Tab-separated table of C-alpha atoms in Angstrom:
chain	number	residue	atom	x	y	z
A	1	UNK	CA	152.855	211.220	61.742
A	2	UNK	CA	149.274	211.025	61.002
A	3	UNK	CA	148.716	212.773	64.575
A	4	UNK	CA	150.940	215.542	63.815
A	5	UNK	CA	153.025	214.722	66.980
A	6	UNK	CA	150.379	215.583	69.264
A	7	UNK	CA	150.899	213.338	72.387
A	8	UNK	CA	153.942	212.635	71.120
A	9	UNK	CA	156.151	215.696	71.295
A	10	UNK	CA	157.064	218.227	74.089
A	11	UNK	CA	155.114	221.310	74.329
A	12	UNK	CA	157.224	223.904	72.571
A	13	UNK	CA	158.735	221.791	70.021
A	14	UNK	CA	154.991	220.800	69.025
A	15	UNK	CA	154.207	224.532	68.846
A	16	UNK	CA	156.918	225.095	66.858
A	17	UNK	CA	156.222	222.282	64.409
A	18	UNK	CA	152.998	223.031	63.757
A	19	UNK	CA	153.807	226.754	62.761
A	20	UNK	CA	156.330	225.198	60.712
A	21	UNK	CA	153.484	223.246	59.141
A	22	UNK	CA	151.445	226.362	58.855
A	23	UNK	CA	153.839	228.424	57.195
A	24	UNK	CA	156.023	226.108	55.661
A	25	UNK	CA	158.048	227.195	52.435
A	26	UNK	CA	157.688	223.930	50.871
A	27	UNK	CA	154.410	224.856	49.084
A	28	UNK	CA	155.114	222.294	46.540
A	29	UNK	CA	156.212	219.454	49.286
A	30	UNK	CA	153.892	220.146	52.399
A	31	UNK	CA	154.700	216.985	53.838
A	32	UNK	CA	158.413	217.563	54.007
A	33	UNK	CA	158.538	219.437	57.507
A	34	UNK	CA	156.776	216.369	58.670
A	35	UNK	CA	159.302	214.107	57.403
A	36	UNK	CA	162.121	216.143	58.383
A	37	UNK	CA	160.954	216.254	62.230
A	38	UNK	CA	160.513	213.074	62.186
A	39	UNK	CA	164.056	212.482	60.719
A	40	UNK	CA	165.262	214.645	63.509
A	41	UNK	CA	163.536	212.618	66.175
A	42	UNK	CA	165.331	209.586	65.367
A	43	UNK	CA	168.718	211.248	65.070
A	44	UNK	CA	167.961	212.673	68.615
A	45	UNK	CA	167.210	209.175	69.746
A	46	UNK	CA	170.115	207.374	68.132
A	47	UNK	CA	171.959	206.613	71.042
A	48	UNK	CA	169.144	204.986	72.884
A	49	UNK	CA	167.964	203.314	69.974
A	50	UNK	CA	171.498	201.486	69.697
A	51	UNK	CA	171.104	200.613	73.450
A	52	UNK	CA	167.539	198.974	72.598
A	53	UNK	CA	166.710	195.261	72.723
A	54	UNK	CA	166.485	193.319	69.402
A	55	UNK	CA	162.972	191.789	70.793
A	56	UNK	CA	160.149	193.333	68.910
A	57	UNK	CA	162.022	195.794	67.005
A	58	UNK	CA	159.024	198.151	65.150
A	59	UNK	CA	157.467	198.839	68.615
A	60	UNK	CA	160.590	199.278	70.507
A	61	UNK	CA	161.379	201.661	67.887
A	62	UNK	CA	158.485	203.815	68.044
A	63	UNK	CA	158.418	203.705	72.190
A	64	UNK	CA	162.191	204.717	72.157
A	65	UNK	CA	161.530	208.037	69.745
A	66	UNK	CA	158.249	208.879	71.134
A	67	UNK	CA	159.536	208.771	74.907
A	68	UNK	CA	162.870	210.688	73.980
A	69	UNK	CA	160.670	213.053	72.006
A	70	UNK	CA	158.615	213.874	75.189
A	71	UNK	CA	161.616	215.069	77.013
A	72	UNK	CA	162.872	217.628	74.428
A	73	UNK	CA	164.005	220.753	75.833
A	74	UNK	CA	162.218	223.796	74.878
A	75	UNK	CA	164.143	225.512	71.664
A	76	UNK	CA	164.650	221.686	70.327
A	77	UNK	CA	164.292	221.806	66.153
A	78	UNK	CA	165.672	219.142	63.903
A	79	UNK	CA	169.267	219.927	62.478
A	80	UNK	CA	168.680	218.736	59.032
A	81	UNK	CA	169.951	220.823	56.548
A	82	UNK	CA	168.309	220.337	53.188
A	83	UNK	CA	168.870	221.683	50.046
A	84	UNK	CA	166.298	222.889	47.181
A	85	UNK	CA	167.815	220.416	44.948
A	86	UNK	CA	167.361	217.629	47.363
A	87	UNK	CA	163.984	218.606	48.618
A	88	UNK	CA	162.799	218.232	45.062
A	89	UNK	CA	164.650	215.100	44.642
A	90	UNK	CA	162.892	213.464	47.664
A	91	UNK	CA	159.363	215.143	46.293
A	92	UNK	CA	159.951	212.643	43.104
A	93	UNK	CA	160.712	209.917	44.889
A	94	UNK	CA	157.729	210.296	47.439
A	95	UNK	CA	155.483	210.843	44.395
A	96	UNK	CA	156.895	207.659	42.861
A	97	UNK	CA	156.330	205.799	46.034
A	98	UNK	CA	152.877	207.266	46.287
A	99	UNK	CA	151.871	206.553	42.693
A	100	UNK	CA	153.338	202.544	43.356
A	101	UNK	CA	151.156	202.261	46.492
A	102	UNK	CA	148.418	203.649	44.772
A	103	UNK	CA	148.840	201.024	41.861
A	104	UNK	CA	149.290	197.957	44.074
A	105	UNK	CA	146.161	199.134	46.194
A	106	UNK	CA	144.213	199.441	42.894
A	107	UNK	CA	145.617	195.735	42.081
A	108	UNK	CA	144.347	194.238	45.100
A	109	UNK	CA	140.822	196.063	45.023
A	110	UNK	CA	140.554	194.440	41.348
A	111	UNK	CA	141.410	190.883	42.456
A	112	UNK	CA	138.744	191.317	45.412
A	113	UNK	CA	136.215	192.676	42.955
A	114	UNK	CA	136.764	189.582	40.636
A	115	UNK	CA	136.637	187.177	43.329
A	116	UNK	CA	133.410	188.402	44.439
A	117	UNK	CA	131.978	187.681	40.733
A	118	UNK	CA	133.742	184.541	40.592
A	119	UNK	CA	132.225	182.896	43.659
């Protein structure tokens, strides 16, 4: 997600994603288009993912999604209907997860500082 799918999507869908990112109606939740496109790509690769081997599950997952994403036809778009209420709910989940992550990282940094002071 950090790369904005550059080198991941075929040409025309990549341009369409970036147009959506730059003109997104989701002003209060700017990451939503990235999540919708990623979810759509996983959905698009579902058959190949079911056939993939169980070894190295996470690397195989990303390789499979990336391979199917590179071969997307022009005009492909994720088909994930999303209501404004559901988007608001997802935003709340995202904000709570981000806050928990921030708190966990802060706790780790505090413990590291303490360990340096003690030693």
